[in-house]
Amino acid sequence: MPPPILQLNDVKTHFPVESGFFRRQQTGTVKAVDGVSLTVARGEVLGLVGESGCGKSTLARTILQLVPTTAGTVILEGKNLTAASSAEILAARHDLQMVFQDPFASLNPRMTIFATLAEPLIVHRVVPREKVAERVALLMAKVGLSPQFMEKYPHEFSGGQRQRIAIARALALEPKVIIADEPVSALDVSIQAQILNLLSQLCREMNLALIFIAHDLSVVKHISDRVAVMYLGKIVELGPAAEVIERPRHPYTRALVSAIPTPNPEIERAKKRLVLAGDPPSPLNPPAGCAFHPRCSYAQEKCKLSVPPLIPAGPNREAACLRLDEIADQSGET
Amino acid sequence: MPLLEVTDLRTTFHTRSGVYRAVDGVSFSLAKGETLGLVGESGSGKSVTCYSLMGLVPQPPGRIESGTAMFDGVDLLHCAPAQLRAIRGKRIAMIFQDPMTSLNPYLRISEQLIEPLLIHEKISKADALARGLAMLEAVGINDAGNRLHAYPHEFSGGMRQRVMIAMALITPPEILIADEPTTALDVTVQAQILELIKKLQNELGMAVIFVTHDLGVVSGLCDRVQVMYAGRIVETADTRTLFHAPRHPYTKALQRSIPSLQPKGRELYTIPGLPPDLSKPIAGCAFAPRCEFSTDYCRRTDPKLAAVTPTQATACLRVQNSEI
Ligand SMILES: Nc1ncnc2c1ncn2[C@@H]1O[C@H](COP(=O)(O)OP(=O)(O)OP(=O)(O)O)[C@@H](O)[C@H]1O
Ligand SMILES: Nc1ncnc2c1ncn2[C@@H]1O[C@H](COP(=O)(O)OP(=O)(O)OP(=O)(O)O)[C@@H](O)[C@H]1O
Ligand SMILES: [Mg+2]
Ligand SMILES: [Mg+2]
């Protein structure tokens, strides 16, 4: 295997939590990311899925060093970003681009689309000045926006159009790694398909590595080579995308897969979901042992006692469940 | 009598580069307890339709050019601002597409959440906070008691979206307009939110307009679906019919683009071409340049939405002439 372009070693990002209406005091710590190790190869698409609030966006922000890392290392092309100076981090961002979950908040409301896309091209001298307009038009065409929109401002666009501007901006610098946080969830299925095709093509042709955060598992399965499933700050399952989504091993992944809505009214209404028992856990006060055990239908005493490590679970697959082998053959449920 | 009757709504934006016809003659009705899905091309006017009904189109540059929206004897498009304010947030509530820009970053979640209660009900702050807490729990925010007084940036994207949902449902409305309310939610939390909406519908007869790109969600939740393209409704049908027997070429193309119905490893099907420039006059059918079935006649003649069966209406001339 070629050396990975991006490598995370036991990364932790914790936030202090304050409460109280009048006088805010630190009352705890949110362990948003709590011991994540991962590698991403050149040209690889890694899907990242998991419950809302499990730490996906925080992991992305940690990789970009937008939040202070509590522990662990983030290594981009051999360079340790967690120990880098701010100048080095700025330089690294040329190669490492992010499409944020909230496109409106990440676009400057006072800049036209032309200015938004031209700025990185000019600052980083990607193309000579006289070629900037041409390149902006090309970027817009890539994400399916007609050049007639060039002089418009972000508020004049629909949600999906803004999302595509954000994607075009991430592509402007021809980075080596893109982290895309829910890049297609605001798009209609046709434009979604267009963006997915574009991202796949870029990964293939430019050897771009992509971390793709999404809730839509059918989209994740389509675009990703591998998928990582997160639960409460930790990776609980990792493996080839189609394998993990078609034959999930971790009980949490099983529940997730059973909740995928199908675009067919009969099937959708007749479907029995593995409804997760109990509430999502509190990241302030995570359950002892396996964080999933209070909601897991397979949980036993031992699951409350120790935190399960990621262990091999088939070819190129890993899962963090103490009962992995015992529940392997009980997968007949719908 | 329908709960809401929208007739010939036209909303434009007057900008330096021209007049954009964002919503171009939309008519529909919504019955008590009904769930109407609104799907379609990004930029086709779904959100602007919702904003128009809520009186939230910024004017200028926006302008409501024509139409009526009758709700309980009141025309939402032309009534006095005070009358609309009394309805908005209480009898008709909206969940916005963009949670970060619609939450105030400088106010605690608790203050924003109970604001509708304090405005519309005679209630003490302590009682309002208790209701707020219960609502946050109902939308699945764990440890709500500890996090009630946090600021929006301390919440994840999906948690913010659920705060928006809690705000809209805290004074149970008669109509909920939900603009992509679950895009930032994982499938298990999404399922929980959809259950909550269904429960309120069963208990209170709440009607819902549900804007989404997720056709899986539509198929589980909606009674009827409307498909928009370039500011107009191009097809409307009951959910079953729309999924099993779509007639309009745009609806069919949309369905073909769903990733879960396509083989992995191959390019996904996408509709060729770009949507039209809404500031230029469009001769004939707006979808014709991208439509594999279009003829010269389609490019010359403006199609109208017309019933093709008792439960399905389509704005395609060739379908109406039984040619396809
Ligand atoms: N304030 C504005 N000024 C100018 N044009 C606007 C404004 N708001 C919306 N538009 C235009 O109106 C059209 C309809 O936008 P709308 O937000 O309703 O789309 P939508 O169907 O909700 O799309 P999406 O699925 O991407 O959210 C778009 O072409 C958009 O560019
Ligand atoms: N700046 C912050 N201060 C305090 N807590 C934070 C902060 N940012 C995130 N958190 C908390 O960290 C946890 C993980 O948040 P994160 O945004 O990473 O979740 P996510 O997996 O991206 O969720 P979603 O799918 O809803 O976007 C949440 O409990 C959130 O409240
Ligand atoms: Mg997130
Ligand atoms: Mg919209």
XYZ file of C-alpha atoms and ligand atoms in Angstrom:
722
model
C 0.000 0.000 0.000
C 1.247 3.526 -0.769
C 1.900 5.686 2.289
C -1.321 7.363 3.432
C -1.784 11.028 2.669
C -3.539 11.605 5.955
C -3.069 9.781 9.212
C -4.754 10.281 12.576
C -3.329 8.716 15.714
C -5.530 8.486 18.786
C -6.950 11.971 18.234
C -8.982 13.546 21.025
C -10.863 16.845 20.998
C -12.644 17.783 24.190
C -14.711 20.897 24.945
C -15.370 22.378 28.358
C -19.075 22.713 29.066
C -20.498 25.570 31.047
C -24.011 25.763 32.336
C -26.141 28.063 34.443
C -28.170 30.912 33.091
C -26.724 33.854 34.984
C -23.286 32.695 35.971
C -21.745 30.156 33.664
C -19.493 27.617 35.304
C -17.630 24.712 33.837
C -19.695 21.721 34.787
C -18.175 19.055 32.592
C -16.394 18.096 29.410
C -17.830 17.047 26.069
C -15.532 14.408 24.624
C -16.589 15.213 21.073
C -13.747 13.185 19.551
C -12.286 10.622 21.869
C -9.491 8.483 20.507
C -9.839 8.250 16.726
C -7.157 6.564 14.633
C -7.547 6.494 10.860
C -5.595 6.569 7.630
C -6.717 7.863 4.267
C -4.824 6.936 1.100
C -4.365 9.105 -1.982
C -7.377 8.880 -4.233
C -9.421 7.189 -1.545
C -12.941 8.138 -0.512
C -13.645 7.542 3.145
C -17.272 7.870 4.200
C -17.873 9.030 7.764
C -21.284 8.372 9.248
C -22.884 8.364 12.675
C -25.555 9.836 14.866
C -26.074 13.566 15.048
C -23.701 14.980 17.658
C -21.312 12.003 17.592
C -18.368 14.207 16.622
C -18.075 14.042 12.827
C -17.818 17.792 12.246
C -15.506 18.173 15.215
C -13.228 15.491 13.766
C -13.187 17.394 10.471
C -12.388 20.651 12.230
C -9.658 18.906 14.168
C -8.011 17.636 10.991
C -7.970 21.201 9.665
C -6.708 22.411 13.038
C -9.645 24.774 13.397
C -10.126 23.616 16.984
C -7.346 22.847 19.442
C -6.529 19.146 19.608
C -6.626 17.773 23.125
C -4.394 14.789 22.358
C -3.061 12.700 19.501
C -1.537 13.625 16.142
C -2.832 14.575 12.697
C -0.275 13.876 9.989
C -0.706 15.234 6.469
C 1.850 13.941 3.952
C 4.316 13.210 6.731
C 3.895 16.603 8.391
C 2.524 16.632 11.923
C -0.102 19.374 11.905
C -0.747 19.173 15.627
C 2.831 20.360 16.215
C 2.985 22.797 13.279
C 3.233 26.600 13.461
C 0.269 28.635 12.296
C 2.168 29.555 9.122
C 2.708 25.885 8.382
C -0.952 25.157 9.028
C -1.968 27.934 6.633
C 0.319 26.456 3.994
C -1.132 23.006 4.600
C -4.656 24.350 3.983
C -3.716 24.786 0.340
C -3.673 21.006 0.141
C -6.466 20.400 2.617
C -9.819 21.977 1.845
C -13.129 21.739 3.591
C -16.721 22.078 2.451
C -18.628 23.101 5.549
C -21.935 21.715 6.686
C -23.491 25.179 6.689
C -22.709 26.767 3.313
C -24.344 30.086 4.098
C -22.321 30.683 7.218
C -19.096 29.882 5.380
C -19.626 32.205 2.393
C -18.866 35.903 2.728
C -22.218 37.679 2.236
C -20.546 40.783 0.773
C -18.628 38.982 -1.948
C -20.095 38.080 -5.309
C -19.649 34.534 -6.466
C -17.005 35.692 -8.890
C -15.016 37.320 -6.077
C -15.476 34.286 -3.824
C -14.031 31.939 -6.416
C -11.415 34.332 -7.823
C -9.894 35.144 -4.435
C -8.122 31.825 -3.770
C -7.040 31.665 -7.420
C -5.376 35.089 -7.129
C -3.968 34.727 -3.611
C -2.347 31.383 -4.346
C -1.502 32.285 -7.970
C -3.157 29.189 -9.347
C -3.587 30.770 -12.785
C -2.288 34.028 -14.299
C -4.544 37.064 -13.720
C -5.907 37.159 -17.222
C -7.016 33.539 -16.941
C -8.928 33.999 -13.666
C -12.317 34.746 -15.221
C -12.045 31.755 -17.488
C -11.131 29.486 -14.562
C -14.008 30.791 -12.431
C -16.429 30.005 -15.238
C -14.929 26.528 -15.516
C -15.292 25.904 -11.784
C -18.904 27.021 -11.896
C -19.631 24.774 -14.832
C -18.059 21.849 -12.959
C -20.614 22.140 -10.174
C -23.477 22.774 -12.562
C -23.938 26.520 -12.065
C -24.442 28.637 -15.113
C -22.011 31.572 -15.495
C -24.984 33.967 -15.519
C -24.822 33.789 -11.691
C -21.293 35.192 -11.442
C -22.195 38.656 -10.220
C -24.737 37.488 -7.645
C -24.348 37.486 -3.857
C -24.837 34.444 -1.598
C -28.252 35.536 -0.287
C -29.585 35.561 -3.836
C -29.111 31.832 -4.135
C -31.162 28.870 -3.035
C -29.715 26.477 -0.436
C -28.524 23.989 -3.021
C -26.952 26.622 -5.242
C -24.947 27.970 -2.292
C -23.746 24.487 -1.479
C -22.379 24.149 -4.990
C -20.529 27.465 -4.668
C -18.908 26.138 -1.514
C -17.844 23.002 -3.386
C -16.478 25.029 -6.297
C -14.430 27.100 -3.872
C -12.934 24.006 -2.273
C -11.959 22.749 -5.726
C -10.342 26.035 -6.776
C -6.944 25.260 -5.250
C -6.839 21.705 -6.548
C -6.192 20.349 -3.070
C -4.930 16.853 -2.241
C -7.515 16.209 0.445
C -11.064 17.498 0.684
C -13.195 17.056 3.750
C -16.809 17.487 2.765
C -19.291 17.830 5.626
C -22.734 16.911 4.336
C -21.967 18.328 0.896
C -25.016 16.978 -0.881
C -27.787 16.820 1.682
C -29.214 20.167 0.532
C -29.290 19.160 -3.123
C -31.987 17.608 -5.250
C -31.172 14.066 -6.335
C -30.156 15.001 -9.849
C -27.666 17.660 -8.783
C -26.617 15.397 -5.952
C -25.788 12.741 -8.515
C -23.897 15.296 -10.570
C -21.788 16.361 -7.561
C -21.140 12.748 -6.562
C -20.001 11.930 -10.093
C -17.772 15.002 -10.060
C -16.190 14.116 -6.723
C -15.605 10.500 -7.786
C -14.064 11.668 -11.031
C -11.728 14.103 -9.229
C -10.641 11.387 -6.848
C -9.835 9.121 -9.748
C -8.223 11.639 -12.064
C -6.421 13.902 -9.609
C -5.781 11.288 -6.960
C -7.756 13.436 -4.568
C -8.469 11.941 -1.164
C -11.946 12.660 0.141
C -13.482 12.375 3.581
C -17.170 12.394 2.951
C -19.449 13.055 5.924
C -23.089 12.258 5.280
C -26.240 10.869 6.773
C -27.582 9.327 3.614
C -26.145 5.828 3.691
C -27.112 5.043 0.114
C -25.060 8.042 -0.996
C -22.173 7.023 1.256
C -22.245 3.511 -0.089
C -22.197 4.760 -3.640
C -19.270 7.112 -3.373
C -17.044 5.640 -0.660
C -14.321 3.044 -0.866
C -14.355 2.574 2.889
C -16.734 3.759 5.542
C -16.120 4.602 9.204
C -19.040 4.550 11.623
C -18.740 6.823 14.651
C -20.597 6.620 17.913
C -20.065 9.110 20.701
C -16.598 10.270 19.681
C -15.208 6.865 18.737
C -15.054 4.749 15.612
C -17.107 1.618 16.169
C -16.924 0.059 12.727
C -14.615 0.438 9.731
C -14.422 -1.403 6.436
C -15.228 -1.497 2.714
C -18.342 0.609 2.130
C -20.601 -1.906 0.456
C -19.654 -4.603 2.976
C -20.323 -2.465 6.019
C -23.652 -1.152 4.758
C -24.927 -4.429 3.337
C -23.604 -6.670 6.111
C -23.115 -4.474 9.174
C -21.450 -6.165 12.141
C -21.639 -3.671 14.975
C -25.119 -3.493 16.561
C -25.158 0.288 16.121
C -24.413 0.026 12.404
C -27.202 -2.537 12.125
C -29.683 -0.126 13.683
C -28.477 2.678 11.423
C -28.864 0.597 8.293
C -32.370 -0.491 9.244
C -33.468 3.142 9.531
C -32.561 4.075 5.922
C -35.730 5.368 4.241
C -36.514 3.661 0.915
C -38.011 5.605 -1.979
C -40.964 3.234 -2.249
C -44.185 3.972 -0.342
C -45.245 0.323 0.198
C -41.893 -0.882 1.480
C -41.360 2.267 3.500
C -44.698 2.017 5.305
C -44.529 -1.707 5.933
C -40.962 -1.633 7.164
C -40.083 -2.600 10.705
C -37.194 -0.589 12.015
C -34.784 -1.708 14.671
C -35.861 1.133 16.872
C -33.014 2.037 19.154
C -34.105 1.519 22.712
C -33.479 4.402 25.072
C -32.182 7.876 24.438
C -28.955 8.805 22.764
C -26.308 8.952 25.436
C -25.057 12.173 26.906
C -21.579 13.085 25.709
C -21.194 14.931 29.010
C -21.666 11.813 30.974
C -21.043 8.841 28.696
C -22.092 5.381 29.828
C -19.361 3.211 31.328
C -17.988 0.370 29.250
C -19.266 0.281 25.685
C -20.975 3.640 25.122
C -23.680 1.929 23.074
C -24.635 -0.692 25.681
C -27.713 1.097 27.148
C -29.391 1.018 23.737
C -28.023 -2.278 22.487
C -30.304 -5.285 22.323
C -27.312 -7.622 22.585
C -25.730 -5.983 25.644
C -24.621 -8.131 28.579
C -22.984 -7.461 31.916
C -19.484 -7.479 30.423
C -20.426 -4.676 28.022
C -20.909 -2.335 30.960
C -17.458 -3.047 32.305
C -14.897 -2.455 29.604
C -14.555 -0.236 26.560
C -14.373 -2.490 23.490
C -11.376 -1.881 21.207
C -11.597 -2.033 17.408
C -10.801 -5.641 16.522
C -10.613 -7.437 13.153
C -14.081 -8.361 11.890
C -13.462 -9.991 8.522
C -11.276 -9.064 5.552
C -10.188 -5.421 5.891
C -12.898 -4.901 8.466
C -12.851 -3.827 12.086
C -15.560 -3.385 14.684
C -15.611 -2.441 18.351
C -17.969 -4.874 20.008
C -17.213 -7.409 22.725
C -19.856 -9.809 21.477
C -18.924 -9.618 17.792
C -18.509 -13.377 17.340
C -21.476 -14.325 19.492
C -23.913 -12.147 17.569
C -22.457 -12.817 14.130
C -25.042 -15.427 13.219
C -28.039 -13.624 14.713
C -28.232 -11.261 11.793
C -31.541 -12.498 10.402
C -33.632 -9.657 11.787
C -35.187 -7.022 9.519
C -63.061 23.349 2.790
C -59.285 23.246 2.668
C -57.310 24.675 5.553
C -55.078 26.614 3.180
C -55.866 27.534 -0.406
C -53.093 29.094 -2.481
C -54.060 30.518 -5.868
C -51.735 31.801 -8.579
C -48.859 32.826 -6.322
C -46.169 34.767 -8.182
C -43.061 35.989 -6.388
C -40.238 37.806 -8.174
C -36.862 39.223 -7.203
C -35.846 42.522 -8.734
C -32.061 42.546 -8.953
C -29.474 44.428 -10.981
C -29.224 41.538 -13.373
C -32.956 41.356 -14.006
C -36.297 40.257 -12.642
C -36.225 36.621 -11.453
C -39.534 34.794 -11.486
C -38.768 32.577 -8.485
C -42.383 31.448 -8.072
C -44.401 31.660 -11.240
C -48.080 30.914 -10.762
C -48.336 28.276 -8.071
C -51.748 27.036 -6.889
C -52.463 24.287 -4.382
C -54.553 23.486 -1.363
C -53.872 21.783 1.923
C -56.459 19.959 4.039
C -56.493 19.651 7.823
C -54.191 16.832 8.903
C -52.760 16.399 5.430
C -49.051 16.055 4.646
C -48.038 17.603 1.378
C -44.562 16.911 0.045
C -42.838 19.586 -2.012
C -39.902 18.316 -4.056
C -38.001 19.513 -7.101
C -34.944 21.050 -8.612
C -32.664 23.069 -6.385
C -33.608 26.713 -7.027
C -37.077 25.875 -8.307
C -38.838 28.092 -5.766
C -39.765 25.708 -2.955
C -38.349 27.867 -0.174
C -39.607 31.083 -1.756
C -43.108 29.573 -1.909
C -42.889 28.887 1.838
C -41.456 32.329 2.626
C -44.207 33.977 0.609
C -46.889 32.267 2.697
C -45.155 33.324 5.899
C -44.718 36.939 4.778
C -40.954 36.513 5.006
C -39.851 37.404 1.481
C -37.496 40.381 1.819
C -39.188 43.278 -0.006
C -37.296 44.693 -1.869
C -35.760 42.915 -3.751
C -38.661 40.477 -3.513
C -42.173 41.271 -4.624
C -45.399 39.283 -4.451
C -46.775 39.986 -7.917
C -50.070 38.189 -7.633
C -52.028 35.535 -5.842
C -53.993 34.790 -2.703
C -53.368 32.380 0.159
C -56.558 31.913 2.142
C -56.198 30.566 5.672
C -59.288 30.633 7.873
C -60.768 33.585 5.989
C -57.533 35.571 5.998
C -55.451 36.206 2.880
C -51.910 35.673 4.136
C -50.479 37.550 1.167
C -52.467 40.743 1.686
C -53.469 40.924 5.346
C -52.231 43.539 7.822
C -48.756 42.857 9.270
C -50.187 42.616 12.800
C -52.693 39.995 11.699
C -49.917 37.959 10.070
C -47.700 38.204 13.140
C -50.514 36.790 15.261
C -50.797 33.790 12.926
C -47.116 33.246 12.272
C -45.311 31.190 14.888
C -48.573 30.205 16.538
C -51.085 28.896 14.005
C -48.597 28.472 11.171
C -45.008 27.692 12.059
C -42.005 27.202 9.856
C -38.785 25.236 10.202
C -36.096 26.925 8.121
C -33.653 25.252 5.784
C -30.671 27.018 7.282
C -30.531 26.521 11.056
C -27.391 28.537 11.709
C -28.588 31.681 10.022
C -32.048 31.491 11.544
C -30.811 31.019 15.101
C -29.372 34.101 16.758
C -25.735 33.304 17.621
C -25.724 35.695 20.578
C -28.759 34.302 22.372
C -28.859 31.149 24.423
C -30.856 28.227 23.059
C -33.244 28.527 26.013
C -34.146 32.151 25.246
C -34.808 31.495 21.581
C -36.754 28.334 22.251
C -39.281 29.849 24.641
C -39.698 33.099 22.715
C -42.775 31.885 20.785
C -44.381 30.807 24.069
C -43.757 34.147 25.731
C -45.155 35.996 22.712
C -48.225 33.908 22.079
C -49.256 32.493 25.441
C -49.769 33.873 28.919
C -47.157 31.800 30.640
C -44.520 32.348 33.313
C -40.871 32.093 32.347
C -40.387 29.048 34.592
C -43.285 27.207 32.976
C -42.062 28.192 29.547
C -38.598 26.822 30.351
C -40.128 23.567 31.545
C -42.033 23.244 28.259
C -38.866 24.118 26.354
C -36.976 21.403 28.159
C -39.674 18.833 27.444
C -39.653 19.811 23.766
C -35.862 19.488 23.502
C -36.165 16.024 24.959
C -38.925 15.189 22.494
C -36.612 16.019 19.580
C -33.961 13.755 21.052
C -31.440 16.208 22.529
C -29.745 14.228 25.217
C -28.986 15.776 28.556
C -31.279 18.669 27.628
C -31.300 20.060 31.163
C -27.578 20.660 31.084
C -27.511 22.049 27.573
C -30.598 24.242 27.584
C -28.588 27.388 28.237
C -25.836 26.732 25.704
C -25.215 28.976 22.682
C -25.933 27.737 19.136
C -22.250 27.284 18.213
C -21.891 24.759 21.007
C -24.417 22.506 19.296
C -23.743 20.225 16.334
C -25.474 20.897 12.998
C -28.153 18.311 13.632
C -28.720 19.531 17.181
C -29.318 23.069 15.904
C -31.736 21.763 13.371
C -33.614 19.995 16.139
C -33.738 23.231 18.137
C -35.452 24.815 15.127
C -37.920 21.943 15.034
C -38.599 22.271 18.764
C -39.200 26.019 18.323
C -41.724 25.416 15.561
C -43.636 22.744 17.476
C -43.589 24.267 20.955
C -46.912 26.033 20.402
C -48.450 23.215 18.326
C -49.378 24.936 15.030
C -52.288 24.137 12.720
C -49.904 24.180 9.772
C -46.248 23.262 9.945
C -44.120 24.368 7.024
C -40.963 22.314 7.191
C -38.229 23.350 4.734
C -35.780 20.441 4.580
C -36.043 19.918 8.321
C -34.063 16.702 8.497
C -31.153 17.226 6.082
C -28.598 17.446 8.904
C -29.972 14.486 10.841
C -28.823 10.919 10.775
C -31.393 8.339 9.824
C -32.226 7.219 13.360
C -32.808 10.743 14.672
C -34.661 11.561 11.464
C -36.978 8.624 12.064
C -37.611 9.929 15.587
C -38.483 13.438 14.318
C -40.803 12.076 11.643
C -42.571 10.013 14.328
C -42.983 13.156 16.438
C -44.524 15.025 13.494
C -46.895 12.121 12.769
C -47.911 11.983 16.414
C -48.792 15.681 16.468
C -50.748 15.184 13.278
C -52.781 12.358 14.755
C -53.413 14.145 18.006
C -54.028 17.665 16.772
C -54.815 17.321 13.084
C -51.773 19.422 12.217
C -51.258 19.840 8.468
C -47.716 19.746 7.115
C -45.981 21.115 4.043
C -42.767 19.134 3.860
C -40.023 20.398 1.542
C -37.343 17.813 0.931
C -34.949 16.259 -1.531
C -35.134 12.911 0.196
C -37.615 10.878 -1.773
C -37.366 8.089 0.802
C -38.733 10.424 3.452
C -41.482 11.578 1.103
C -42.584 8.017 0.456
C -42.954 7.293 4.167
C -44.521 10.544 5.327
C -46.495 12.358 2.659
C -50.075 11.870 1.503
C -49.598 13.890 -1.628
C -46.550 15.206 -3.472
C -46.003 18.266 -5.643
C -43.018 18.495 -7.948
C -41.639 21.940 -8.805
C -39.482 23.000 -11.715
C -38.468 26.579 -12.595
C -41.020 28.239 -10.307
C -43.971 26.090 -11.269
C -45.680 22.919 -10.189
C -45.131 20.423 -12.980
C -46.764 17.402 -11.390
C -48.910 16.576 -8.397
C -50.277 13.228 -7.303
C -50.904 11.040 -4.294
C -47.646 9.569 -3.043
C -48.188 6.043 -4.330
C -49.013 7.199 -7.835
C -46.123 9.617 -7.930
C -43.647 6.886 -7.117
C -45.133 4.105 -9.192
C -46.573 5.984 -12.137
C -44.874 9.363 -12.513
C -45.905 10.940 -15.785
C -43.993 14.194 -16.171
C -40.574 13.634 -17.773
C -38.928 15.737 -15.060
C -40.409 13.606 -12.276
C -39.276 10.486 -14.078
C -35.766 11.859 -14.515
C -35.665 12.830 -10.852
C -36.623 9.330 -9.847
C -33.973 7.852 -12.113
C -31.340 9.930 -10.295
C -31.929 8.366 -6.856
C -28.582 6.802 -5.884
C -29.981 3.842 -3.965
C -31.787 2.643 -7.079
C -28.628 2.674 -9.186
C -25.804 0.155 -9.397
C -22.634 0.970 -7.484
C -19.416 1.716 -9.259
C -21.069 3.274 -12.280
C -21.658 6.943 -12.991
C -24.943 8.057 -11.511
C -27.632 9.138 -13.915
C -28.076 12.913 -13.977
C -30.447 15.102 -15.921
C -28.467 16.672 -18.773
C -28.279 20.449 -19.142
C -28.966 23.318 -16.794
C -32.173 24.805 -15.435
C -33.377 27.891 -17.322
C -32.496 31.470 -16.503
C -35.591 32.658 -14.664
C -34.960 36.296 -15.593
C -35.422 35.597 -19.314
C -38.756 34.895 -20.915
C -39.302 31.182 -21.440
C -41.129 30.141 -24.568
C -43.027 26.933 -24.113
C -42.191 24.331 -21.479
C -39.289 25.295 -19.177
C -38.070 21.694 -19.064
C -38.160 21.179 -22.854
C -34.438 21.924 -23.504
C -33.478 19.077 -21.129
C -36.302 16.719 -21.983
C -35.709 13.648 -24.107
C -39.340 13.706 -25.273
C -39.642 17.364 -26.236
C -40.796 18.450 -29.677
C -41.003 21.821 -31.409
C -44.533 22.110 -30.129
C -43.265 21.816 -26.507
C -40.770 24.610 -27.106
C -43.490 26.930 -28.413
C -46.492 26.223 -26.223
C -46.798 27.034 -22.546
C -48.046 23.897 -20.731
C -50.666 24.188 -17.993
C -51.072 21.824 -15.064
C -54.050 19.619 -15.951
C -55.548 16.458 -14.500
C -54.541 13.273 -16.293
C -56.348 11.027 -13.803
C -58.566 12.001 -10.845
C -55.566 11.937 -8.479
C -52.794 13.139 -10.756
C -52.138 16.366 -12.629
C -49.241 16.936 -14.998
C -47.973 19.978 -16.859
C -46.668 18.115 -19.888
C -48.295 18.679 -23.255
C -47.279 15.303 -24.603
C -48.683 13.478 -21.586
C -51.870 15.487 -21.878
C -52.139 14.521 -25.549
C -51.491 10.868 -24.601
C -48.358 10.832 -26.752
C -46.088 9.556 -23.968
N -33.152 37.310 -2.029
C -33.089 36.868 -3.291
N -32.653 37.651 -4.295
C -32.586 37.195 -5.560
N -32.933 35.958 -5.961
C -33.374 35.110 -5.010
C -33.470 35.503 -3.629
N -33.925 34.454 -2.902
C -34.094 33.438 -3.793
N -33.771 33.831 -5.051
C -33.835 33.007 -6.280
O -35.107 32.401 -6.335
C -35.013 31.082 -6.874
C -35.788 30.120 -5.985
O -35.082 29.945 -4.763
P -35.579 28.953 -3.589
O -34.726 29.266 -2.414
O -37.038 29.025 -3.438
O -35.189 27.531 -4.212
P -35.476 26.093 -3.584
O -36.420 25.392 -4.501
O -35.831 26.197 -2.157
O -34.043 25.425 -3.778
P -33.162 24.502 -2.773
O -33.700 23.143 -2.938
O -31.789 24.615 -3.365
O -33.280 25.070 -1.396
C -33.539 30.767 -6.990
O -33.169 30.781 -8.348
C -32.839 31.866 -6.227
O -31.625 32.205 -6.866
N -17.532 24.724 20.392
C -18.129 23.761 21.107
N -18.317 23.906 22.452
C -18.919 22.936 23.171
N -19.386 21.783 22.664
C -19.251 21.583 21.336
C -18.618 22.553 20.497
N -18.631 22.086 19.218
C -19.245 20.875 19.269
N -19.608 20.571 20.551
C -20.274 19.338 20.996
O -19.529 18.237 20.516
C -20.393 17.168 20.129
C -20.071 16.751 18.710
O -20.450 17.794 17.802
P -20.229 17.688 16.234
O -20.644 18.999 15.649
O -18.867 17.208 15.950
O -21.277 16.548 15.848
P -21.630 15.922 14.425
O -21.307 14.483 14.480
O -21.032 16.738 13.340
O -23.214 16.057 14.425
P -24.230 16.465 13.245
O -24.443 15.241 12.455
O -25.472 16.834 14.019
O -23.650 17.612 12.501
C -21.818 17.682 20.336
O -22.308 17.161 21.554
C -21.666 19.182 20.404
O -22.634 19.763 21.241
Mg -21.850 18.016 11.898
Mg -34.809 25.836 -0.400
